[in-house]
Coordinates of C-alpha atoms and ligand atoms in Angstrom, one line a residue:
X1 CA 10.2 8.8 2.2
X2 CA 12.8 6.2 1.1
X3 CA 14.0 3.3 3.1
X4 CA 17.0 1.0 2.9
X5 CA 18.6 -1.7 4.9
X6 CA 22.2 -1.8 6.0
X7 CA 24.6 -3.8 8.1
X8 CA 27.4 -1.7 9.7
X9 CA 28.7 -0.1 12.8
X10 CA 27.1 3.2 14.0
X11 CA 30.2 5.3 14.4
X12 CA 31.2 4.5 10.8
X13 CA 27.9 5.8 9.2
X14 CA 28.0 8.9 7.2
X15 CA 24.6 10.3 7.8
X16 CA 22.8 13.4 8.9
X17 CA 21.7 11.6 12.0
X18 CA 22.4 8.3 13.9
X19 CA 19.5 7.0 16.1
X20 CA 20.3 4.8 19.0
X21 CA 18.3 3.8 22.1
X22 CA 18.7 4.2 25.8
X23 CA 16.8 2.1 28.3
X24 CA 15.5 3.5 31.6
X25 CA 17.9 3.7 34.5
X26 CA 20.3 5.0 31.9
X27 CA 21.3 1.7 30.3
X28 CA 22.8 2.1 26.9
X29 CA 21.8 -0.3 24.1
X30 CA 24.6 -2.0 22.2
X31 CA 24.8 0.5 19.3
X32 CA 24.7 3.4 21.9
X33 CA 27.6 1.7 23.8
X34 CA 29.6 1.4 20.5
X35 CA 29.1 5.2 19.9
X36 CA 30.1 5.8 23.5
X37 CA 33.4 3.9 23.1
X38 CA 34.1 5.7 19.8
X39 CA 33.5 9.0 21.5
X40 CA 35.5 8.3 24.6
X41 CA 32.5 8.2 26.9
X42 CA 30.7 11.2 25.5
X43 CA 27.3 9.5 25.4
X44 CA 27.5 8.0 28.9
X45 CA 28.7 11.3 30.4
X46 CA 25.5 13.0 29.0
X47 CA 23.4 10.2 30.2
X48 CA 25.0 10.3 33.7
X49 CA 24.3 14.1 33.9
X50 CA 20.6 13.2 33.7
X51 CA 19.8 14.8 30.3
X52 CA 18.6 11.4 28.9
X53 CA 17.2 9.0 31.5
X54 CA 15.8 6.6 29.0
X55 CA 12.1 7.2 29.7
X56 CA 9.9 6.1 26.8
X57 CA 9.0 8.9 24.5
X58 CA 12.0 11.1 25.5
X59 CA 14.6 12.1 22.9
X60 CA 17.8 14.1 23.0
X61 CA 19.5 15.4 19.9
X62 CA 23.3 15.7 20.0
X63 CA 25.5 17.6 17.5
X64 CA 29.0 16.7 16.4
X65 CA 29.6 13.8 18.6
X66 CA 33.3 13.1 18.7
X67 CA 34.6 9.9 17.0
X68 CA 31.6 9.6 14.7
X69 CA 31.2 10.5 11.0
X70 CA 27.6 11.8 11.3
X71 CA 26.4 15.3 12.0
X72 CA 24.0 14.3 14.7
X73 CA 23.1 11.6 17.1
X74 CA 19.5 11.2 18.4
X75 CA 19.1 9.3 21.6
X76 CA 15.7 7.8 22.0
X77 CA 14.3 6.7 25.4
X78 CA 13.0 3.1 25.4
X79 CA 11.6 2.7 28.9
X80 CA 12.4 -0.3 31.1
X81 CA 14.4 -3.0 29.3
X82 CA 12.3 -5.8 30.9
X83 CA 9.1 -4.2 29.6
X84 CA 10.4 -3.6 26.0
X85 CA 8.0 -5.5 23.7
X86 CA 6.2 -5.0 20.5
X87 CA 4.2 -1.9 21.5
X88 CA 7.3 -0.2 23.0
X89 CA 9.2 -1.0 19.9
X90 CA 6.6 0.6 17.6
X91 CA 6.3 3.6 19.9
X92 CA 10.0 4.1 19.8
X93 CA 10.0 4.2 16.0
X94 CA 7.1 6.6 16.0
X95 CA 8.9 8.9 18.5
X96 CA 12.0 8.7 16.3
X97 CA 10.3 9.7 13.1
X98 CA 8.5 12.6 14.8
X99 CA 11.7 13.8 16.4
X100 CA 13.7 13.5 13.2
X101 CA 11.0 15.6 11.4
X102 CA 11.7 18.4 13.8
X103 CA 15.5 18.4 13.0
X104 CA 17.0 19.6 9.8
X105 CA 18.2 16.1 9.0
X106 CA 17.6 15.0 5.4
X107 CA 18.5 11.3 6.1
X108 CA 19.0 9.1 9.2
X109 CA 20.4 5.7 10.2
X110 CA 18.2 4.0 12.7
X111 CA 19.8 1.4 14.9
X112 CA 16.7 0.7 17.0
X113 CA 15.9 -2.1 14.5
X114 CA 18.8 -4.1 16.0
X115 CA 17.0 -4.4 19.3
X116 CA 15.6 -7.7 20.3
X117 CA 11.8 -7.9 20.6
X118 CA 10.4 -11.0 22.3
X119 CA 9.0 -13.5 19.8
X120 CA 9.7 -11.2 16.8
X121 CA 12.3 -11.6 14.2
X122 CA 14.2 -9.2 12.0
X123 CA 11.5 -9.4 9.3
X124 CA 8.9 -8.3 11.8
X125 CA 11.1 -5.5 13.1
X126 CA 11.7 -4.0 9.7
X127 CA 8.2 -4.5 8.4
X128 CA 6.8 -2.8 11.4
X129 CA 9.3 0.0 11.4
X130 CA 8.4 0.9 7.8
X131 CA 4.7 0.7 8.5
X132 CA 4.9 2.8 11.7
X133 CA 7.4 5.3 10.2
X134 CA 5.2 6.0 7.1
X135 CA 2.1 6.0 9.2
X136 CA 3.7 8.7 11.5
X137 CA 4.6 10.8 8.5
X138 CA 1.1 10.7 6.9
X139 CA -0.6 14.0 6.3
X140 CA -3.9 14.9 4.7
X141 CA -3.4 18.4 3.3
X142 CA -5.3 18.2 0.0
X143 CA -7.6 21.0 0.9
X144 CA -5.2 23.3 2.8
X145 CA -4.2 26.3 0.7
X146 CA -0.9 26.5 2.6
X147 CA 0.8 23.2 3.3
X148 CA 2.4 22.8 6.7
X149 CA 6.1 23.8 6.1
X150 CA 8.7 21.3 7.1
X151 CA 12.1 23.0 6.9
X152 CA 14.0 20.2 5.2
X153 CA 11.9 17.1 5.0
X154 CA 13.3 13.8 6.1
X155 CA 13.8 11.8 2.9
X156 CA 15.9 8.7 3.6
X157 CA 15.8 6.3 6.4
X158 CA 18.4 3.5 6.7
X159 CA 17.4 0.7 9.0
X160 CA 20.2 -1.2 10.6
X161 CA 20.5 -5.0 11.0
X162 CA 23.2 -6.5 13.3
X163 CA 24.1 -9.5 11.1
X164 CA 24.7 -9.8 7.4
X165 CA 22.8 -13.1 7.5
X166 CA 19.7 -11.1 8.3
X167 CA 19.9 -8.9 5.2
X168 CA 17.6 -10.9 2.9
X169 CA 14.9 -11.4 5.5
X170 CA 15.1 -7.7 6.3
X171 CA 14.8 -6.8 2.6
X172 CA 11.7 -8.9 2.3
X173 CA 10.3 -7.2 5.5
X174 CA 11.0 -3.8 3.9
X175 CA 9.1 -4.6 0.7
X176 CA 6.2 -5.9 2.7
X177 CA 6.2 -2.9 5.0
X178 CA 6.2 -0.5 2.1
X179 CA 3.3 -2.3 0.4
X180 CA 1.2 -2.4 3.5
X181 CA 2.0 1.3 4.3
X182 CA 0.9 2.3 0.8
X183 CA -2.3 0.4 1.2
X184 CA -2.9 2.1 4.6
X185 CA -2.2 5.5 3.1
X186 CA -4.8 4.9 0.4
X187 CA -7.3 3.7 3.0
X188 CA -6.7 6.8 5.1
X189 CA -7.0 9.2 2.2
X190 CA -10.3 7.7 1.0
X191 CA -11.6 7.8 4.5
X192 CA -10.5 11.4 5.1
X193 CA -12.0 12.7 1.8
X194 CA -15.3 14.5 2.4
X195 CA -18.5 12.9 1.2
X196 CA -19.1 15.6 -1.5
X197 CA -16.0 14.3 -3.3
X198 CA -15.8 10.7 -2.1
X199 CA -19.2 9.4 -3.3
X200 CA -20.0 6.0 -4.7
X201 CA -19.0 7.0 -8.2
X202 CA -15.6 8.3 -6.9
X203 CA -15.0 5.0 -5.2
X204 CA -15.8 3.2 -8.4
X205 CA -13.3 5.4 -10.3
X206 CA -10.6 4.7 -7.7
X207 CA -11.2 1.0 -8.1
X208 CA -10.9 1.3 -11.9
X209 CA -7.7 3.3 -11.6
X210 CA -6.2 0.7 -9.3
X211 CA -7.3 -2.1 -11.7
X212 CA -5.4 -0.3 -14.5
X213 CA -2.3 0.3 -12.4
X214 CA -2.1 -3.3 -11.0
X215 CA -3.7 -5.2 -13.9
X216 CA -6.7 -6.3 -11.9
X217 CA -10.2 -7.1 -13.3
X218 CA -12.8 -4.5 -12.3
X219 CA -16.5 -4.7 -12.7
X220 CA -19.0 -2.0 -11.6
X221 CA -22.6 -2.9 -11.2
X222 CA -25.1 -0.1 -11.7
X223 CA -28.5 0.4 -10.1
X224 CA -30.2 -1.4 -13.1
X225 CA -27.8 -4.4 -12.7
X226 CA -28.6 -4.6 -9.0
X227 CA -32.3 -4.5 -9.7
X228 CA -32.0 -7.5 -12.1
X229 CA -30.1 -9.4 -9.4
X230 CA -32.8 -8.7 -6.8
X231 CA -30.6 -6.6 -4.5
X232 CA -33.6 -4.8 -3.0
X233 CA -32.1 -4.6 0.4
X234 CA -29.0 -2.7 -0.9
X235 CA -31.1 -0.6 -3.2
X236 CA -33.5 0.4 -0.4
X237 CA -30.6 2.3 1.3
X238 CA -29.8 4.2 -1.9
X239 CA -33.4 5.5 -2.5
X240 CA -33.0 8.8 -0.6
X241 CA -29.8 9.8 -2.4
X242 CA -29.1 11.7 -5.6
X243 CA -25.8 9.8 -5.9
X244 CA -26.2 6.6 -7.8
X245 CA -25.2 3.4 -5.9
X246 CA -22.4 1.2 -7.2
X247 CA -21.4 -2.4 -6.6
X248 CA -17.6 -2.6 -7.1
X249 CA -15.9 -5.9 -7.8
X250 CA -12.1 -6.2 -8.1
X251 CA -10.4 -9.4 -8.8
X252 CA -6.7 -10.3 -8.3
X253 CA -5.3 -13.5 -9.6
X254 CA -2.0 -14.4 -8.0
X255 CA -2.2 -18.2 -8.3
X256 CA -3.9 -20.9 -10.3
X257 CA -7.5 -20.5 -11.1
X258 CA -8.4 -23.7 -9.4
X259 CA -7.5 -22.2 -6.0
X260 CA -10.7 -20.7 -4.4
X261 CA -10.5 -17.0 -3.7
X262 CA -10.6 -15.2 -0.5
X263 CA -13.3 -12.5 -0.7
X264 CA -13.2 -9.3 1.2
X265 CA -16.4 -7.2 1.4
X266 CA -16.2 -3.6 2.6
X267 CA -19.1 -1.4 3.7
X268 CA -19.1 1.7 1.5
X269 CA -21.6 4.1 2.9
X270 CA -20.0 7.3 1.7
X271 CA -22.2 9.3 4.1
X272 CA -24.6 8.0 6.7
X273 CA -27.2 10.6 7.8
X274 CA -29.3 7.7 9.2
X275 CA -31.9 8.3 6.5
X276 CA -35.4 8.9 7.8
X277 CA -34.3 7.6 11.2
X278 CA -32.1 10.7 11.1
X279 CA -29.0 10.9 13.3
X280 CA -28.5 13.7 15.8
X281 CA -26.4 16.6 14.5
X282 CA -23.4 16.4 16.8
X283 CA -20.3 15.0 15.1
X284 CA -22.4 13.9 12.1
X285 CA -19.5 15.0 9.9
X286 CA -17.7 11.8 11.1
X287 CA -20.2 9.7 9.1
X288 CA -18.1 10.5 6.1
X289 CA -15.9 7.7 7.6
X290 CA -18.8 5.2 7.1
X291 CA -17.0 3.9 4.0
X292 CA -13.8 3.0 5.9
X293 CA -14.6 -0.7 5.5
X294 CA -14.6 -0.2 1.7
X295 CA -11.5 1.9 1.9
X296 CA -9.7 -0.8 3.9
X297 CA -10.5 -3.7 1.5
X298 CA -9.4 -1.5 -1.4
X299 CA -6.2 -0.6 0.5
X300 CA -5.6 -4.3 1.2
X301 CA -6.1 -5.2 -2.4
X302 CA -3.5 -2.6 -3.4
X303 CA -1.0 -4.0 -0.9
X304 CA -1.6 -7.6 -2.0
X305 CA -1.2 -6.6 -5.7
X306 CA 2.0 -4.7 -4.9
X307 CA 3.4 -7.7 -3.0
X308 CA 2.2 -10.0 -5.8
X309 CA 1.1 -12.5 -3.2
X310 CA 0.4 -16.0 -4.6
X311 CA -3.3 -16.0 -3.7
X312 CA -6.6 -15.3 -5.4
X313 CA -8.4 -12.3 -3.9
X314 CA -11.7 -10.7 -4.7
X315 CA -12.9 -7.4 -3.2
X316 CA -16.6 -6.4 -3.2
X317 CA -17.7 -3.0 -2.2
X318 CA -21.4 -2.1 -2.0
X319 CA -21.3 1.7 -2.2
X320 CA -24.1 4.2 -1.5
X321 CA -25.1 7.2 0.5
X322 CA -27.7 6.9 3.3
X323 CA -29.9 10.0 2.9
X324 CA -33.4 11.1 3.8
X325 CA -35.6 12.3 1.0
X326 CA -39.0 11.9 -0.7
X327 CA -38.1 8.6 -2.1
X328 CA -36.2 7.3 0.9
X329 CA -37.1 4.1 2.7
X330 CA -39.5 4.5 5.6
X331 CA -39.3 2.7 9.0
X332 CA -41.6 -0.3 8.6
X333 CA -40.9 -0.8 4.9
X334 CA -40.4 -4.4 3.9
X335 CA -37.8 -5.4 1.3
X336 CA -36.8 -8.7 -0.3
X337 CA -33.0 -9.3 -0.2
X338 CA -31.1 -11.0 -3.1
X339 CA -31.1 -14.2 -0.9
X340 CA -34.9 -14.2 -1.0
X341 CA -35.2 -13.5 2.7
X342 CA -37.5 -10.6 3.6
X343 CA -36.5 -7.8 5.9
X344 CA -38.6 -5.3 7.8
X345 CA -36.6 -2.1 8.0
X346 CA -37.4 -0.9 11.5
X347 CA -34.6 1.7 11.6
X348 CA -33.1 3.2 8.4
X349 CA -29.9 4.0 10.3
X350 CA -29.1 0.3 10.5
X351 CA -28.2 0.5 6.8
X352 CA -24.8 -1.2 6.8
X353 CA -26.2 -4.7 7.3
X354 CA -28.8 -4.0 4.5
X355 CA -26.1 -3.3 1.9
X356 CA -23.7 -6.0 3.2
X357 CA -26.3 -8.8 3.1
X358 CA -26.8 -8.5 -0.6
X359 CA -23.0 -8.1 -1.2
X360 CA -22.5 -11.3 0.9
X361 CA -25.1 -13.2 -1.2
X362 CA -23.4 -12.0 -4.3
X363 CA -20.1 -13.4 -3.0
X364 CA -21.5 -16.9 -3.3
X365 CA -20.9 -16.9 -7.0
X366 CA -17.1 -16.8 -6.5
X367 CA -17.2 -20.1 -4.6
X368 CA -15.0 -18.5 -2.0
X369 CA -12.7 -20.3 0.4
X370 CA -13.3 -17.6 3.0
X371 CA -15.3 -14.4 3.1
X372 CA -14.4 -11.5 5.4
X373 CA -16.6 -8.4 5.6
X374 CA -15.3 -5.2 7.1
X375 CA -17.6 -2.5 8.3
X376 CA -18.1 0.6 10.5
X377 CA -21.2 -1.2 11.6
X378 CA -22.3 -0.3 15.1
X379 CA -21.9 2.3 17.7
X380 CA -22.5 -0.6 20.2
X381 CA -19.1 -2.1 19.1
X382 CA -17.4 1.2 20.2
X383 CA -19.3 1.0 23.6
X384 CA -18.0 -2.6 24.0
X385 CA -14.4 -2.3 22.9
X386 CA -13.6 1.4 22.7
X387 CA -11.1 2.5 20.1
X388 CA -8.5 -0.2 20.8
X389 CA -9.8 -3.5 19.4
X390 CA -11.8 -4.3 16.3
X391 CA -14.8 -6.5 17.0
X392 CA -14.4 -10.0 15.4
X393 CA -17.3 -12.4 14.7
X394 CA -17.1 -15.7 12.8
X395 CA -19.0 -18.8 11.9
X396 CA -15.7 -20.8 12.0
X397 CA -13.4 -20.8 15.1
X398 CA -10.2 -21.6 13.2
X399 CA -10.8 -18.6 11.0
X400 CA -11.4 -16.4 14.0
X401 CA -8.1 -17.7 15.5
X402 CA -6.2 -16.9 12.3
X403 CA -7.5 -13.4 12.2
X404 CA -6.8 -12.8 15.9
X405 CA -3.2 -14.0 15.4
X406 CA -2.8 -11.8 12.3
X407 CA -4.0 -8.8 14.4
X408 CA -1.5 -9.6 17.1
X409 CA 1.4 -10.0 14.7
X410 CA 0.5 -6.7 12.9
X411 CA -0.3 -4.9 16.2
X412 CA -3.7 -4.1 14.8
X413 CA -5.7 -6.2 17.2
X414 CA -9.2 -7.7 17.2
X415 CA -11.3 -9.3 19.9
X416 CA -13.5 -12.4 19.4
X417 CA -17.1 -11.7 20.2
X418 CA -19.9 -14.3 20.5
X419 CA -22.3 -15.2 17.7
X420 CA -24.4 -17.7 19.6
X421 CA -27.9 -18.7 18.3
X422 CA -29.4 -17.4 21.6
X423 CA -29.0 -13.9 20.2
X424 CA -30.9 -14.7 16.9
X425 CA -34.3 -14.4 18.5
X426 CA -33.8 -10.6 18.9
X427 CA -34.2 -10.2 15.2
X428 CA -37.7 -11.5 15.0
X429 CA -40.2 -9.5 13.1
X430 CA -44.0 -10.0 13.1
X431 CA -44.3 -9.3 9.4
X432 CA -41.1 -10.3 7.6
X433 CA -38.4 -13.0 8.0
X434 CA -36.4 -10.7 10.2
X435 CA -36.2 -7.1 11.4
X436 CA -33.0 -5.1 10.7
X437 CA -32.4 -4.2 14.4
X438 CA -32.3 -6.3 17.5
X439 CA -33.2 -3.8 20.2
X440 CA -31.1 -1.9 22.7
X441 CA -28.7 -4.5 24.1
X442 CA -25.8 -6.4 22.4
X443 CA -26.1 -4.2 19.3
X444 CA -22.9 -5.3 17.7
X445 CA -23.8 -8.9 18.2
X446 CA -27.3 -8.7 16.8
X447 CA -25.8 -6.8 13.8
X448 CA -23.4 -9.7 13.2
X449 CA -26.3 -12.2 13.7
X450 CA -28.2 -10.4 11.0
X451 CA -25.2 -10.9 8.6
X452 CA -24.8 -14.5 9.6
X453 CA -28.1 -15.3 8.0
X454 CA -26.5 -14.5 4.6
X455 CA -23.3 -16.4 5.1
X456 CA -24.3 -19.9 5.7
X457 CA -22.7 -21.2 2.5
X458 CA -19.1 -20.3 3.3
X459 CA -16.5 -19.7 6.0
X460 CA -17.1 -16.2 7.1
X461 CA -15.8 -13.6 9.5
X462 CA -17.0 -10.1 10.2
X463 CA -14.9 -7.2 11.4
X464 CA -16.7 -4.3 13.1
X465 CA -14.3 -1.4 12.8
X466 CA -16.6 1.3 14.1
X467 CA -14.2 2.1 16.9
X468 CA -10.9 1.6 15.1
X469 CA -11.2 3.0 11.6
X470 CA -10.8 6.7 12.6
X471 CA -9.9 9.0 15.4
X472 CA -11.9 11.9 16.6
X473 CA -10.8 15.0 18.5
X474 CA -7.5 16.9 18.0
X475 CA -5.9 14.3 15.8
X476 CA -9.0 13.5 13.8
X477 CA -8.4 11.2 10.9
X478 CA -8.7 7.8 9.4
X479 CA -6.2 5.2 10.9
X480 CA -5.8 2.8 8.0
X481 CA -7.0 0.0 10.2
X482 CA -7.6 -2.9 9.7
X483 CA -5.3 -3.0 6.6
X484 CA -2.4 -4.3 8.8
X485 CA -4.5 -7.1 10.2
X486 CA -5.9 -8.1 6.8
X487 CA -2.6 -8.0 5.0
X488 CA -0.9 -10.1 7.7
X489 CA -3.7 -12.6 7.5
X490 CA -3.2 -12.8 3.7
X491 CA 0.6 -12.9 4.0
X492 CA 0.1 -15.9 6.4
X493 CA -2.3 -17.6 3.9
X494 CA 0.3 -17.0 1.2
X495 CA 3.0 -18.6 3.3
X496 CA 5.0 -15.4 3.4
X497 CA 5.3 -14.9 7.1
X498 CA 8.1 -16.6 8.9
Ligands
BES501 N1 -22.4 3.8 10.7 C1 -23.2 3.6 11.9 C2 -22.4 3.0 13.0 C3 -21.5 3.9 13.7 C4 -22.0 4.9 14.6 C5 -20.1 3.8 13.6 C6 -21.1 5.7 15.3 C7 -19.3 4.6 14.3 C8 -19.8 5.6 15.1 C9 -24.3 2.6 11.6 O1 -24.8 2.6 10.3 C10 -25.4 2.9 12.5 O2 -25.9 3.9 12.4 N2 -25.7 1.9 13.4 C11 -26.7 2.1 14.4 C12 -27.5 0.8 14.4 C13 -28.8 0.9 15.3 C14 -29.8 1.8 14.6 C15 -29.3 -0.4 15.5 C16 -26.0 2.4 15.7 O3 -25.0 1.9 16.0 O4 -26.6 3.3 16.4
MN502 MN1 -26.4 4.1 10.1
ZN503 ZN1 -23.6 3.4 8.8

């Protein structure tokens, strides 16, 4: 799908479809009113008849509206005007793209982007429209012999701005929205790919391909390299698998070398059976999504490179399967992590933290300004926050604040969870420096506490995306989260958000 920005009047657009909004209690938005005048009250007469009451999610397609130059007009319900905020705006765009896909329209001019949204400027409205529009149009059909047939696919969307002075800010929002949406699409596809295709070697190849396309540095550490580094915690997870583990490092240099990099670390368990602490069978297929942290940091890297942000960014992906087998790690085994700290592995299904801890220690060598890890780490996080918010933990409150703000701005929200010392005791082991599990309660917190023992040397945040990285049920699929949050955080750091 192509996007462009335009300043102009709705009745003068030559397009297959003009999209305007109607609020509840039948109040026309300004562009709808302009069409109404041009058509001698045609729109308001339809609205008065009760065919479009303005309820959120409703749409009405009109053909050959008098006084206009376009084939169709799509009325989109927006709900109550006083309740119209960010979420309602995004939902209206999503509804629009879905409704347009059901028409024969090849292109459309959307005037919803002219609507005021509290606290959000034109850059936000355009960026968000592009992200939501492309997200709504995403399909994963690689393994379908027959692709879903769309009669005439929607190809071009023109987003309207009400003032010429807004054009340059809108164009910047458009470029950012496209870059973020592309990153999200990559993240979703990597997540959706089955584990027989998307294994650690595949992830490494994808990273190398991206490095080539965007001129990044890419280094892949093999099992032998990791052995030399003493990454026995990471390697203990890979023991049961026939797929070799990989440690992927991608480096983007967008500013002077003296500026310390931001490091993103993504959990890349390409399939999590639980290992010897085997998971129950129900829904185990969804554990192909256990590399969504990795997918999201790779997607974020792609967006950042596409936007050419003036920052230095390093991405680290520890990639492995977690499988049972004759060589697999047993409950009770003790390993020495790269940091030198010893770990008693009481449950082989708590493997995410075991690979992340060595990747986090490895991050020290980049002398990072900030390290953020992203992981589908705990079922307990889903119990705590459901599928709405990502769990956020940090050893620095101002970093947590910045990430929360980025999540709000991107409408990809996180919630700040505690990381108090009081929880650390739960990780005690009689035989090693720590166990890898903290017992039944507060599971997402004890997992974060485990990681915090490997991040003392830098500002660090941990995003537990177990509840937000993918959807189950009828619309099963990766969501692309938290790419919007991360890219907005980095846009902010780069001084590119206004
Ligand atoms: N990948 C899982 C976490 C997970 C489970 C994410 C379900 C999304 C949905 C992780 O490796 C895991 O198995 N965690 C265990 C930890 C426990 C053994 C302490 C869990 O959450 O049950
Ligand atoms: Mn697990
Ligand atoms: Zn896992």
